[in-house]
Amino acid sequence: MASERLVNGILSDLLPAIPTVQDVSKSMQNFGYPDYAVFILMLASCGGVGIYFGFVKKSMGEDEYLVGGRNMKTFPVSLSLIASFISAISLLGTPTEVYVYGITYLFVGCGVILMGIVMTTVYLPVFHDLKLTSTYEYLERRFDKKTRLFGSVLFSIGIITWLPIVIYVPALAFNQVTGINVHIITPFVCIVCIFYTCVGGLKAVVWTDVIQTIVMLGAMLLVIIKGTVDLGGPSVVIHRNLESGRLELPDTDWNPLTRHTIWALTFGAFGHWLQTSAVNQNMIQRYLSLPTLGAARRAVWIFIVGALSLVGTCGYAGMLLYATYQECDPLTTKLARAKDQLLPLLVMDILGDYPGLPGLFVAGVFSAALSSLSTALNSMAAVVIEDFIKPFRKNSFTPRVADILMKVTVVAIGTLSAGLVFVVERMGSHVLQLSMSLGSITSGPSLGIFTMGILFPWTNSMGALIGGTTSLGLMAWLSLTAQAAISSGHIRFEEKPVSTEGCTYTFQKVENLLLFSPSNANFNATDEVIVSEPWAFYRLSYLWYTMTGTIISLVIGCLVSLISSQDTKKLDPLLVAPFVRKFLKTRPQDLQVNDVVKLELEPRELNRSRCILQGNVRKLT
């Protein structure tokens, strides 16, 4: 005992001279007045855009508020799409993914390109020809009101589970650089976003997205350029990642339980991106704001190029993270208390001495979050008005009442999302995987019912509802159970090696090894906690979740429809994909006159089936 007291006494005299992890963390939280000024300036500019479109150049009517009068310009809409898709989840989650697991995730680009081909040839022509405001209006025209309501409910559930993650992630970044609690900054930022979305409508959303995209890209370029220069150039970054095994190609095996294979990254990611871009109200609402199908197709490809460029930039930031901290892992030492605080930590490490630059980075992260939040709120306003209220009313709203309802929806959903941040905080998972896993609960069934409507003419409403609800139940069971197993540690994924040999500060792990105490005197380092192995199905790669839900929905929906039968002779050809229309045998007398008259068609988009329909309209009238 005397020797123990002697060792503890000597160490207690020596250790105060060595900074602790808490000391280092506090020293890096030097977010000064110039940084706050830059951050507030970004928020003020977004609010100013909302004021301009809400009070100066006011959007009049639902069509202006929700789809910008259908005369928006391609380039700003494309930037808006990029900003909405590359949320703070991607901006902070992708570098973390590369740091922890390597660069294999970046091969999702293969699935994104495949998505662009399928979307522009199959889904987008149908939605654009029908001149919809809500994507889910398609489900009523193709099936019935119950299916439309089901699709709208799926979207609403997806938004409500996704938005709290979008809000929480930038609050983590702000907490890392300032020490301010996430629950203090979250309501403040949400109020600004709710304000400009509420008063300015889609035009305010699009133009604030343009500002936010520029800030977002500028912040990321600033970090990677300065960080690379400090290390000695890109060759150093690449060499250090190559030595650690982070620069590698995905596995080529067909095992769906492997976290990242080339097949999961291509076809699994294809399903996820297809649902997000091709049938989701968030994205389609912007495509429908463009005047022509050609303009919408151009916007798709500009969006893809821009999104992949930002994902690649974020991936390089992950490589830079490892190259910087290869000898002292911040996650092991708890210098970064959460995985998605790694990039903000790097920012304060390399830019902390430059007033205003950390503020620019935080503004970029919050720009990514605000763009996603504002888009979702505007889309929810469209869904509530078009899908939850209008179909059940005989009389239309006055413009005043419609305007009030849309703004109340924006405020209510924004407030609810801010409150659910408390739930997300306890999920304990890497947010990139968490958001894709939880999103698949509704995205799989949603993509399934839209796909069976567009590609399989014989499917009917009974098949769509039974297939969709079955898929929803199974995917909720899979996703939530797997997420619980990950949070509890029953499911773990192999991570790339890290080291703490070069740390210049003390942290808990080292202190426990050096100091004698009764609490660890009987601890055996070789002891292991025995946990039951989860069922193999729960270990399915999260990238396959959306595709799994889609296939379940399609298979069950098609089988039920074949049993209950569907008369394809009464099906409007405009409700299916262009290449499917030639296989239909629609009889003109089975179509309602106003089903054809109400469609606004471009002359160059007309095909043989539409000409036949127009001829029969003249005969009927």
Coordinates of C-alpha atoms in Angstrom, one line a residue:
M1 CA 0.0 0.0 0.0
A2 CA 2.9 2.3 0.7
S3 CA 4.3 1.8 -2.7
E4 CA 0.9 2.5 -4.3
R5 CA 0.6 5.8 -2.4
L6 CA 4.1 6.7 -3.4
V7 CA 3.4 6.1 -7.1
N8 CA 0.1 8.0 -6.9
G9 CA 1.8 10.9 -5.2
I10 CA 4.6 11.1 -7.8
L11 CA 2.1 10.9 -10.7
S12 CA -0.2 13.5 -9.1
D13 CA 2.8 15.9 -9.0
L14 CA 3.7 15.2 -12.7
L15 CA 0.3 15.0 -14.4
P16 CA -0.9 18.6 -13.8
A17 CA 2.0 19.7 -16.0
I18 CA 0.5 17.6 -18.8
P19 CA -2.7 19.0 -20.4
T20 CA -5.8 16.8 -20.1
V21 CA -8.3 16.1 -22.9
Q22 CA -10.6 18.6 -21.2
D23 CA -7.9 21.3 -21.3
V24 CA -7.3 20.7 -24.9
S25 CA -11.0 20.7 -25.8
K26 CA -11.6 24.0 -24.0
S27 CA -8.5 25.6 -25.6
M28 CA -9.9 24.8 -29.0
Q29 CA -13.3 26.4 -28.3
N30 CA -12.2 29.8 -29.3
F31 CA -15.2 30.8 -31.4
G32 CA -14.9 34.6 -31.3
Y33 CA -17.0 37.6 -32.2
P34 CA -15.9 37.6 -35.9
D35 CA -17.0 33.9 -36.1
Y36 CA -20.4 34.7 -34.6
A37 CA -20.7 37.7 -36.9
V38 CA -20.1 35.5 -40.0
F39 CA -22.6 32.9 -38.7
I40 CA -25.3 35.5 -38.0
L41 CA -24.7 37.2 -41.3
M42 CA -25.5 33.9 -43.1
L43 CA -28.7 33.5 -41.1
A44 CA -29.7 37.2 -41.7
S45 CA -29.2 36.8 -45.5
C46 CA -31.5 33.8 -45.5
G47 CA -34.1 35.8 -43.5
G48 CA -33.7 38.7 -45.9
V49 CA -34.5 36.5 -48.9
G50 CA -37.6 35.3 -47.1
I51 CA -38.7 38.9 -46.4
Y52 CA -38.1 39.8 -50.1
F53 CA -40.3 37.0 -51.5
G54 CA -42.8 37.2 -48.6
F55 CA -43.4 41.0 -48.6
V56 CA -41.7 42.7 -51.6
K57 CA -42.2 40.3 -54.4
K58 CA -44.9 38.3 -52.7
S59 CA -45.9 34.9 -54.0
M60 CA -49.6 34.9 -54.8
G61 CA -51.7 31.7 -54.6
E62 CA -50.9 28.1 -54.0
D63 CA -49.2 27.5 -57.3
E64 CA -46.7 30.4 -56.7
Y65 CA -46.1 29.3 -53.1
L66 CA -45.6 25.6 -53.7
V67 CA -44.1 25.3 -57.2
G68 CA -43.0 28.8 -58.0
G69 CA -45.6 29.3 -60.7
R70 CA -43.9 26.5 -62.8
N71 CA -41.5 29.0 -64.4
M72 CA -38.4 28.7 -62.3
K73 CA -34.9 28.7 -64.0
T74 CA -32.9 25.5 -64.3
F75 CA -29.6 26.5 -62.7
P76 CA -30.9 27.9 -59.4
V77 CA -33.3 24.9 -59.1
S78 CA -30.3 22.6 -59.7
L79 CA -28.3 24.3 -57.0
S80 CA -31.4 24.1 -54.7
L81 CA -31.6 20.3 -55.4
I82 CA -27.9 19.9 -54.5
A83 CA -28.2 21.9 -51.3
S84 CA -31.3 20.0 -50.2
F85 CA -29.8 16.6 -50.8
I86 CA -26.3 17.3 -49.4
S87 CA -27.6 17.9 -45.9
A88 CA -25.4 18.4 -42.8
I89 CA -25.8 14.6 -42.5
S90 CA -23.7 14.1 -45.6
L91 CA -21.4 17.1 -44.9
L92 CA -20.3 15.8 -41.6
G93 CA -21.2 12.1 -41.9
T94 CA -19.3 11.3 -45.1
P95 CA -15.9 12.5 -43.7
T96 CA -16.6 10.4 -40.6
E97 CA -17.5 7.4 -42.7
V98 CA -14.2 7.6 -44.6
Y99 CA -12.2 8.2 -41.3
V100 CA -13.8 5.2 -39.6
Y101 CA -14.4 2.7 -42.4
G102 CA -12.4 3.8 -45.4
I103 CA -13.3 5.3 -48.8
T104 CA -15.5 2.4 -50.1
Y105 CA -18.7 4.4 -49.4
L106 CA -17.7 6.9 -52.1
F107 CA -18.5 4.2 -54.7
V108 CA -22.2 5.1 -54.2
G109 CA -21.5 7.3 -57.2
C110 CA -22.1 4.3 -59.4
G111 CA -25.7 4.0 -58.1
V112 CA -26.3 7.7 -58.4
I113 CA -25.4 7.7 -62.1
L114 CA -27.7 4.7 -62.6
M115 CA -30.4 6.6 -60.8
G116 CA -30.1 9.5 -63.2
I117 CA -30.6 7.3 -66.2
V118 CA -33.7 5.6 -64.8
M119 CA -35.3 8.7 -63.3
T120 CA -35.1 10.8 -66.6
T121 CA -36.5 8.0 -68.7
V122 CA -39.1 6.4 -66.4
Y123 CA -40.4 8.5 -63.6
L124 CA -39.8 12.2 -64.5
P125 CA -41.7 12.1 -67.8
V126 CA -44.8 10.8 -66.1
F127 CA -44.9 13.4 -63.3
H128 CA -44.0 16.3 -65.5
D129 CA -46.6 15.5 -68.1
L130 CA -49.4 15.3 -65.5
K131 CA -48.5 18.8 -64.1
L132 CA -48.9 17.7 -60.5
T133 CA -48.3 19.8 -57.4
S134 CA -48.1 16.8 -55.0
T135 CA -46.4 13.7 -56.2
Y136 CA -49.0 11.6 -54.3
E137 CA -51.8 13.0 -56.5
Y138 CA -50.4 10.5 -59.0
L139 CA -51.4 7.6 -56.7
E140 CA -55.0 8.7 -56.7
R141 CA -55.1 9.0 -60.5
R142 CA -53.4 5.6 -60.9
F143 CA -55.1 3.8 -58.0
D144 CA -57.5 5.5 -55.6
K145 CA -57.8 8.0 -52.7
K146 CA -56.8 5.4 -50.1
T147 CA -53.5 4.7 -51.9
R148 CA -52.8 8.4 -52.2
L149 CA -53.4 8.9 -48.5
F150 CA -51.1 6.0 -47.7
G151 CA -48.3 7.4 -49.8
S152 CA -48.7 10.8 -48.2
V153 CA -48.6 9.2 -44.7
L154 CA -45.4 7.4 -45.7
F155 CA -43.8 10.7 -46.8
S156 CA -44.9 12.5 -43.6
I157 CA -43.5 9.7 -41.3
G158 CA -40.2 9.8 -43.3
I159 CA -39.9 13.6 -43.0
I160 CA -40.7 13.6 -39.2
T161 CA -38.0 10.9 -38.6
W162 CA -35.4 12.5 -40.9
L163 CA -35.7 16.2 -40.0
P164 CA -34.5 15.8 -36.3
I165 CA -31.3 14.2 -37.5
V166 CA -30.8 17.0 -40.0
I167 CA -31.2 19.6 -37.2
Y168 CA -29.1 17.6 -34.6
V169 CA -26.0 17.2 -36.7
P170 CA -25.0 20.9 -37.2
A171 CA -25.9 21.5 -33.6
L172 CA -23.2 18.9 -32.8
A173 CA -20.7 20.8 -34.9
F174 CA -21.6 24.1 -33.1
N175 CA -21.3 22.4 -29.7
Q176 CA -17.8 21.2 -30.7
V177 CA -16.5 24.6 -31.6
T178 CA -18.3 26.8 -29.0
G179 CA -19.3 24.5 -26.1
I180 CA -22.9 25.8 -26.4
N181 CA -25.5 23.1 -25.7
V182 CA -27.2 21.6 -28.8
H183 CA -30.6 22.3 -27.3
I184 CA -29.9 26.0 -27.1
I185 CA -28.7 26.6 -30.7
T186 CA -31.3 24.2 -32.3
P187 CA -34.5 26.3 -31.5
F188 CA -32.7 29.5 -32.6
V189 CA -31.7 28.2 -36.0
C190 CA -35.1 26.5 -36.6
I191 CA -36.9 29.8 -35.9
V192 CA -35.0 31.5 -38.7
C193 CA -35.6 28.6 -41.2
I194 CA -39.3 28.4 -40.3
F195 CA -39.6 32.2 -40.8
Y196 CA -38.2 32.5 -44.3
T197 CA -39.9 29.2 -45.5
C198 CA -43.2 30.3 -44.0
V199 CA -43.3 33.8 -45.6
G200 CA -41.4 33.3 -48.9
G201 CA -42.6 29.9 -50.2
L202 CA -40.7 27.9 -52.8
K203 CA -38.9 30.8 -54.4
A204 CA -37.4 31.8 -51.0
V205 CA -36.4 28.2 -50.5
V206 CA -34.7 27.9 -53.9
W207 CA -32.8 31.2 -53.6
T208 CA -31.7 30.7 -50.0
D209 CA -30.5 27.3 -51.2
V210 CA -28.3 29.0 -53.8
I211 CA -26.7 31.1 -51.1
Q212 CA -26.3 28.1 -48.8
T213 CA -24.7 25.9 -51.6
I214 CA -22.1 28.6 -52.2
V215 CA -21.3 28.9 -48.5
M216 CA -21.3 25.1 -48.0
L217 CA -18.9 24.5 -50.9
G218 CA -16.7 27.4 -49.9
A219 CA -16.4 26.2 -46.3
M220 CA -15.4 22.6 -47.4
L221 CA -12.8 23.9 -49.9
L222 CA -11.3 26.2 -47.3
V223 CA -10.9 23.3 -44.8
I224 CA -9.4 20.8 -47.2
I225 CA -7.0 23.3 -48.9
K226 CA -5.7 24.7 -45.6
G227 CA -5.5 21.2 -44.0
T228 CA -3.7 19.7 -47.0
V229 CA -1.2 22.6 -47.1
D230 CA -0.4 22.2 -43.4
L231 CA 0.4 18.5 -43.9
G232 CA 2.7 19.0 -46.8
G233 CA 0.4 18.3 -49.9
P234 CA -2.0 15.7 -51.2
S235 CA 0.7 13.1 -51.5
V236 CA 1.0 13.0 -47.7
V237 CA -2.7 12.6 -47.3
I238 CA -2.9 9.8 -49.8
H239 CA 0.2 8.0 -48.5
R240 CA -1.0 8.0 -44.9
N241 CA -4.5 6.7 -45.9
L242 CA -3.0 4.0 -48.1
E243 CA -0.8 2.7 -45.3
S244 CA -3.8 2.4 -43.0
G245 CA -5.9 0.5 -45.5
R246 CA -8.4 3.2 -46.0
L247 CA -7.8 3.5 -49.8
E248 CA -9.3 0.2 -51.0
L249 CA -11.9 -1.1 -53.5
P250 CA -15.2 -2.5 -52.2
D251 CA -15.6 -6.2 -51.7
T252 CA -17.0 -8.1 -54.7
D253 CA -18.7 -10.9 -52.8
W254 CA -22.4 -11.4 -53.1
N255 CA -23.0 -11.6 -49.3
P256 CA -25.7 -9.0 -48.5
L257 CA -24.6 -9.0 -44.9
T258 CA -21.3 -7.4 -45.8
R259 CA -21.6 -3.7 -45.0
H260 CA -20.1 -2.4 -48.2
T261 CA -19.8 -4.4 -51.4
I262 CA -19.7 -3.1 -54.9
W263 CA -23.2 -4.5 -55.4
A264 CA -24.7 -2.8 -52.4
L265 CA -23.0 0.5 -53.3
T266 CA -24.3 0.3 -56.8
F267 CA -27.7 -1.3 -56.7
G268 CA -28.6 -0.8 -53.0
A269 CA -27.6 2.9 -53.2
F270 CA -29.5 3.1 -56.5
G271 CA -32.7 2.2 -54.7
H272 CA -32.1 4.7 -51.9
W273 CA -31.2 7.6 -54.3
L274 CA -34.1 6.7 -56.7
Q275 CA -36.6 7.0 -54.0
T276 CA -35.1 10.2 -52.7
S277 CA -34.9 11.8 -56.1
A278 CA -37.5 10.3 -58.3
V279 CA -40.7 9.9 -56.2
N280 CA -40.0 12.0 -53.1
Q281 CA -42.0 15.2 -52.8
N282 CA -38.9 17.1 -51.5
M283 CA -37.1 16.7 -54.9
I284 CA -40.0 16.3 -57.4
Q285 CA -41.6 19.6 -56.2
R286 CA -38.5 21.5 -57.6
Y287 CA -38.5 19.6 -60.9
L288 CA -42.2 20.4 -61.3
S289 CA -41.4 24.1 -60.9
L290 CA -39.5 24.0 -64.2
P291 CA -41.5 24.9 -67.4
T292 CA -40.5 21.9 -69.6
L293 CA -39.5 18.3 -69.3
G294 CA -36.2 19.1 -71.1
A295 CA -35.4 21.7 -68.4
A296 CA -36.2 19.2 -65.7
R297 CA -33.9 16.6 -67.3
R298 CA -31.0 19.0 -67.5
A299 CA -31.6 19.9 -63.8
V300 CA -31.3 16.2 -62.9
W301 CA -27.8 15.9 -64.5
I302 CA -26.6 19.2 -63.1
F303 CA -27.8 18.0 -59.7
I304 CA -26.0 14.6 -60.1
V305 CA -22.7 16.3 -61.1
G306 CA -22.9 18.8 -58.2
A307 CA -23.9 16.2 -55.6
L308 CA -21.1 13.8 -56.6
S309 CA -18.6 16.6 -56.5
L310 CA -19.6 17.5 -53.0
V311 CA -19.6 13.9 -51.9
G312 CA -16.1 13.5 -53.3
T313 CA -15.0 16.7 -51.5
C314 CA -16.4 15.4 -48.2
G315 CA -14.7 12.0 -48.8
Y316 CA -11.3 13.8 -49.2
A317 CA -12.0 15.6 -46.0
G318 CA -12.3 12.2 -44.3
M319 CA -8.9 11.2 -45.7
L320 CA -7.6 14.5 -44.4
L321 CA -9.0 13.7 -41.0
Y322 CA -7.0 10.5 -40.7
A323 CA -3.9 12.0 -42.1
T324 CA -4.0 14.7 -39.4
Y325 CA -4.9 12.5 -36.5
Q326 CA -3.2 9.2 -37.5
E327 CA -1.1 9.2 -34.2
C328 CA -3.8 10.4 -31.8
D329 CA -7.4 9.3 -32.5
P330 CA -9.8 11.9 -31.1
L331 CA -12.6 9.4 -30.7
T332 CA -10.5 7.1 -28.4
T333 CA -9.3 10.0 -26.3
K334 CA -12.8 11.6 -26.3
L335 CA -11.5 14.9 -27.6
A336 CA -14.5 14.4 -30.0
R337 CA -17.4 13.2 -28.0
A338 CA -19.3 12.0 -31.0
K339 CA -18.1 10.6 -34.3
D340 CA -19.7 13.4 -36.3
Q341 CA -17.8 16.0 -34.3
L342 CA -14.5 15.0 -36.0
L343 CA -14.7 17.5 -38.9
P344 CA -15.5 20.5 -36.6
L345 CA -12.6 19.4 -34.4
L346 CA -10.3 19.5 -37.5
V347 CA -11.6 23.0 -38.4
M348 CA -10.8 24.4 -35.0
D349 CA -7.4 22.7 -35.1
I350 CA -6.3 24.3 -38.4
L351 CA -8.5 27.4 -38.6
G352 CA -9.0 28.3 -35.0
D353 CA -6.3 31.1 -35.1
Y354 CA -7.9 32.8 -38.1
P355 CA -10.9 35.0 -36.9
G356 CA -14.0 34.5 -38.9
L357 CA -13.0 31.3 -40.7
P358 CA -14.4 28.8 -38.1
G359 CA -17.6 30.9 -38.3
L360 CA -17.6 30.4 -42.1
F361 CA -17.4 26.6 -41.7
V362 CA -20.2 26.5 -39.1
A363 CA -22.2 28.7 -41.4
G364 CA -21.6 26.1 -44.2
V365 CA -22.7 23.2 -42.0
F366 CA -25.8 25.0 -41.0
S367 CA -26.4 26.1 -44.6
A368 CA -26.6 22.4 -45.5
A369 CA -29.1 21.8 -42.7
L370 CA -31.2 24.8 -43.4
S371 CA -31.6 23.9 -47.1
S372 CA -32.8 20.4 -46.2
L373 CA -35.1 21.7 -43.5
S374 CA -36.7 24.5 -45.6
T375 CA -37.3 22.1 -48.5
A376 CA -38.9 19.6 -46.3
L377 CA -41.2 22.1 -44.6
N378 CA -42.3 23.5 -47.9
S379 CA -43.0 20.0 -49.2
M380 CA -45.0 19.1 -46.1
A381 CA -47.1 22.2 -46.7
A382 CA -47.9 21.0 -50.2
V383 CA -48.7 17.5 -49.0
V384 CA -51.0 18.7 -46.1
I385 CA -53.0 21.0 -48.4
E386 CA -53.1 18.7 -51.5
D387 CA -53.3 15.3 -50.0
F388 CA -54.7 15.5 -46.4
I389 CA -57.3 18.3 -46.8
K390 CA -58.4 19.0 -50.4
P391 CA -59.4 15.4 -51.3
F392 CA -61.9 15.4 -48.4
R393 CA -63.5 18.8 -49.2
K394 CA -66.2 19.6 -51.7
N395 CA -65.4 23.3 -51.9
S396 CA -62.0 24.8 -52.6
F397 CA -60.3 27.1 -50.2
T398 CA -60.1 30.8 -50.5
P399 CA -56.5 32.0 -51.1
R400 CA -56.4 33.5 -47.6
V401 CA -57.4 30.3 -45.9
A402 CA -55.0 28.2 -48.0
D403 CA -52.2 30.6 -47.2
I404 CA -52.9 30.3 -43.5
L405 CA -53.0 26.5 -43.6
M406 CA -49.7 26.2 -45.4
K407 CA -47.9 28.5 -43.0
V408 CA -49.4 26.8 -39.9
T409 CA -48.1 23.5 -41.3
V410 CA -44.6 24.9 -41.7
V411 CA -44.6 26.2 -38.2
A412 CA -46.0 23.0 -36.7
I413 CA -43.7 20.6 -38.4
G414 CA -40.6 22.8 -37.7
T415 CA -41.5 23.0 -34.0
L416 CA -42.1 19.2 -33.8
S417 CA -38.7 18.4 -35.5
A418 CA -36.8 20.7 -33.1
G419 CA -38.4 18.8 -30.2
L420 CA -37.5 15.4 -31.5
V421 CA -33.8 16.3 -31.4
F422 CA -33.9 14.9 -27.8
V423 CA -34.8 11.5 -29.2
V424 CA -32.1 11.5 -31.9
E425 CA -29.5 12.4 -29.3
R426 CA -30.0 9.1 -27.6
M427 CA -29.8 6.9 -30.8
G428 CA -26.0 6.5 -30.4
S429 CA -25.1 5.8 -34.1
H430 CA -23.2 7.3 -37.0
V431 CA -25.7 9.6 -38.5
L432 CA -25.1 8.8 -42.1
Q433 CA -26.0 5.2 -41.6
L434 CA -28.7 6.1 -39.1
S435 CA -30.5 8.4 -41.5
M436 CA -30.5 5.9 -44.3
S437 CA -31.6 3.0 -42.1
L438 CA -34.5 4.9 -40.5
G439 CA -35.5 6.4 -43.9
S440 CA -35.8 3.0 -45.5
I441 CA -38.8 2.2 -43.2
T442 CA -41.0 4.4 -45.5
S443 CA -38.8 4.8 -48.6
G444 CA -38.9 1.2 -49.6
P445 CA -42.7 0.9 -49.5
S446 CA -43.1 4.3 -51.2
L447 CA -40.8 3.5 -54.1
G448 CA -42.5 0.1 -54.4
I449 CA -46.1 1.5 -54.9
F450 CA -44.9 4.2 -57.3
T451 CA -42.9 1.7 -59.4
M452 CA -45.8 -0.8 -59.6
G453 CA -48.0 2.0 -60.8
I454 CA -45.6 3.3 -63.5
L455 CA -44.2 0.0 -64.7
F456 CA -46.9 -2.7 -64.1
P457 CA -50.2 -1.7 -65.7
W458 CA -52.1 -4.7 -64.3
T459 CA -51.5 -3.7 -60.7
N460 CA -54.5 -2.3 -58.8
S461 CA -55.2 -0.3 -55.6
M462 CA -55.7 -3.5 -53.5
G463 CA -52.3 -4.8 -54.5
A464 CA -50.6 -1.4 -53.9
L465 CA -52.1 -1.0 -50.4
I466 CA -51.4 -4.6 -49.3
G467 CA -47.9 -4.6 -50.8
G468 CA -47.1 -1.2 -49.3
T469 CA -48.4 -1.9 -45.8
T470 CA -46.7 -5.3 -45.6
S471 CA -43.4 -3.8 -46.7
L472 CA -43.8 -1.0 -44.1
G473 CA -44.3 -3.4 -41.3
L474 CA -41.4 -5.6 -42.2
M475 CA -39.0 -2.7 -42.8
A476 CA -40.0 -1.1 -39.5
W477 CA -39.3 -4.3 -37.7
L478 CA -35.9 -4.8 -39.5
S479 CA -34.7 -1.3 -39.2
L480 CA -35.6 -0.5 -35.7
T481 CA -34.4 -3.9 -34.3
A482 CA -31.1 -3.6 -36.2
Q483 CA -30.7 -0.1 -34.9
A484 CA -31.3 -1.1 -31.4
A485 CA -28.8 -3.9 -31.7
I486 CA -26.2 -1.4 -33.1
S487 CA -26.9 1.1 -30.3
S488 CA -26.5 -1.7 -27.6
G489 CA -23.3 -3.0 -29.2
H490 CA -24.7 -6.4 -30.2
I491 CA -23.9 -5.5 -33.8
R492 CA -20.6 -4.0 -34.6
F493 CA -18.7 -3.3 -37.8
E494 CA -15.0 -3.7 -38.4
E495 CA -13.3 -0.3 -38.2
K496 CA -10.0 0.8 -39.7
P497 CA -7.0 0.9 -37.3
V498 CA -6.3 4.1 -35.2
S499 CA -3.6 5.0 -32.8
T500 CA -3.1 7.1 -29.6
E501 CA 0.7 6.7 -29.4
G502 CA 1.4 10.3 -30.4
C503 CA -1.0 12.0 -28.1
T504 CA 0.5 14.9 -26.1
Y505 CA -2.3 15.1 -23.5
T506 CA -3.7 12.7 -21.0
F507 CA -7.1 11.0 -21.3
Q508 CA -9.2 8.6 -19.3
K509 CA -7.8 5.4 -20.8
V510 CA -4.2 6.3 -19.9
E511 CA -5.1 7.5 -16.4
N512 CA -6.9 4.2 -15.6
L513 CA -3.7 2.3 -16.6
L514 CA -1.4 4.5 -14.5
L515 CA -3.3 5.2 -11.3
F516 CA -4.1 2.6 -8.7
S517 CA -7.6 2.7 -7.4
P518 CA -10.0 0.2 -5.7
S519 CA -12.5 0.5 -8.6
N520 CA -10.0 -1.1 -11.1
A521 CA -7.9 -3.2 -8.8
N522 CA -9.9 -6.4 -9.6
F523 CA -10.5 -5.6 -13.2
N524 CA -9.1 -8.2 -15.7
A525 CA -8.4 -6.8 -19.1
T526 CA -9.1 -10.2 -20.7
D527 CA -12.6 -10.4 -19.4
E528 CA -15.3 -10.3 -22.1
V529 CA -19.0 -9.6 -21.9
I530 CA -20.9 -12.4 -23.6
V531 CA -23.7 -11.2 -25.7
S532 CA -26.1 -13.2 -27.8
E533 CA -25.5 -13.1 -31.6
P534 CA -28.3 -11.3 -33.3
W535 CA -30.2 -13.0 -36.1
A536 CA -28.4 -12.8 -39.4
F537 CA -31.2 -10.9 -41.1
Y538 CA -30.6 -8.0 -38.8
R539 CA -27.0 -7.8 -40.1
L540 CA -28.2 -7.0 -43.6
S541 CA -26.2 -4.1 -45.0
Y542 CA -28.1 -0.8 -44.5
L543 CA -27.6 0.0 -48.2
W544 CA -30.0 -2.8 -49.1
Y545 CA -32.8 -1.6 -46.9
T546 CA -34.6 0.6 -49.4
M547 CA -34.3 -2.0 -52.2
T548 CA -35.5 -4.8 -49.9
G549 CA -38.6 -2.8 -49.0
T550 CA -39.2 -2.0 -52.6
I551 CA -39.0 -5.6 -53.7
I552 CA -41.3 -6.8 -50.9
S553 CA -43.9 -4.2 -51.9
L554 CA -43.6 -5.0 -55.6
V555 CA -43.8 -8.8 -55.3
I556 CA -46.8 -8.8 -52.9
G557 CA -48.5 -6.0 -54.8
C558 CA -48.2 -7.7 -58.2
L559 CA -49.3 -11.1 -56.8
V560 CA -52.4 -9.6 -55.1
S561 CA -53.3 -7.6 -58.2
L562 CA -53.0 -10.7 -60.4
I563 CA -55.4 -12.5 -58.1
S564 CA -57.9 -9.6 -57.8
S565 CA -57.5 -8.5 -61.5
Q566 CA -57.2 -5.1 -63.1
D567 CA -58.7 -3.9 -66.4
T568 CA -55.9 -2.3 -68.2
K569 CA -58.3 -1.1 -71.0
K570 CA -59.4 1.7 -68.7
L571 CA -55.9 2.9 -67.8
D572 CA -54.8 6.3 -69.0
P573 CA -51.5 5.8 -70.9
L574 CA -50.1 9.0 -69.4
L575 CA -50.0 7.2 -66.0
V576 CA -47.3 4.7 -67.0
A577 CA -43.8 5.1 -68.3
P578 CA -43.4 6.2 -71.9
F579 CA -42.0 2.8 -73.1
V580 CA -44.9 0.9 -71.4
R581 CA -47.6 2.9 -73.2
K582 CA -47.2 1.1 -76.5
F583 CA -48.2 -2.2 -74.8
L584 CA -51.5 -0.9 -73.6
K585 CA -54.8 -1.5 -75.4
T586 CA -56.7 1.4 -74.0
R587 CA -60.2 1.9 -75.5
P588 CA -61.0 5.5 -76.2
Q589 CA -64.6 5.1 -74.9
D590 CA -63.2 4.0 -71.5
L591 CA -61.6 7.4 -70.9
Q592 CA -63.3 10.4 -69.5
V593 CA -63.2 13.5 -71.7
N594 CA -61.7 15.7 -69.0
D595 CA -59.0 13.1 -68.3
V596 CA -57.4 14.2 -71.6
V597 CA -58.5 17.8 -71.9
K598 CA -57.0 18.8 -68.6
L599 CA -53.5 17.7 -69.6
E600 CA -51.2 20.5 -70.8
L601 CA -48.9 18.8 -73.3
E602 CA -45.8 19.9 -75.2
P603 CA -46.1 19.3 -78.9
R604 CA -42.7 17.6 -79.1
E605 CA -43.7 15.2 -76.3
L606 CA -46.8 13.9 -78.1
N607 CA -46.6 10.3 -79.1
R608 CA -49.0 8.0 -81.1
S609 CA -51.2 7.1 -78.1
R610 CA -51.8 10.7 -77.2
C611 CA -52.8 11.6 -80.7
I612 CA -55.3 8.8 -80.7
L613 CA -56.8 10.1 -77.4
Q614 CA -57.1 13.7 -78.7
G615 CA -58.8 12.4 -81.8
N616 CA -61.4 10.6 -79.7
V617 CA -61.9 13.7 -77.6
R618 CA -63.1 15.5 -80.7
K619 CA -65.4 12.7 -81.6
L620 CA -66.9 12.6 -78.1
T621 CA -67.4 16.4 -78.0

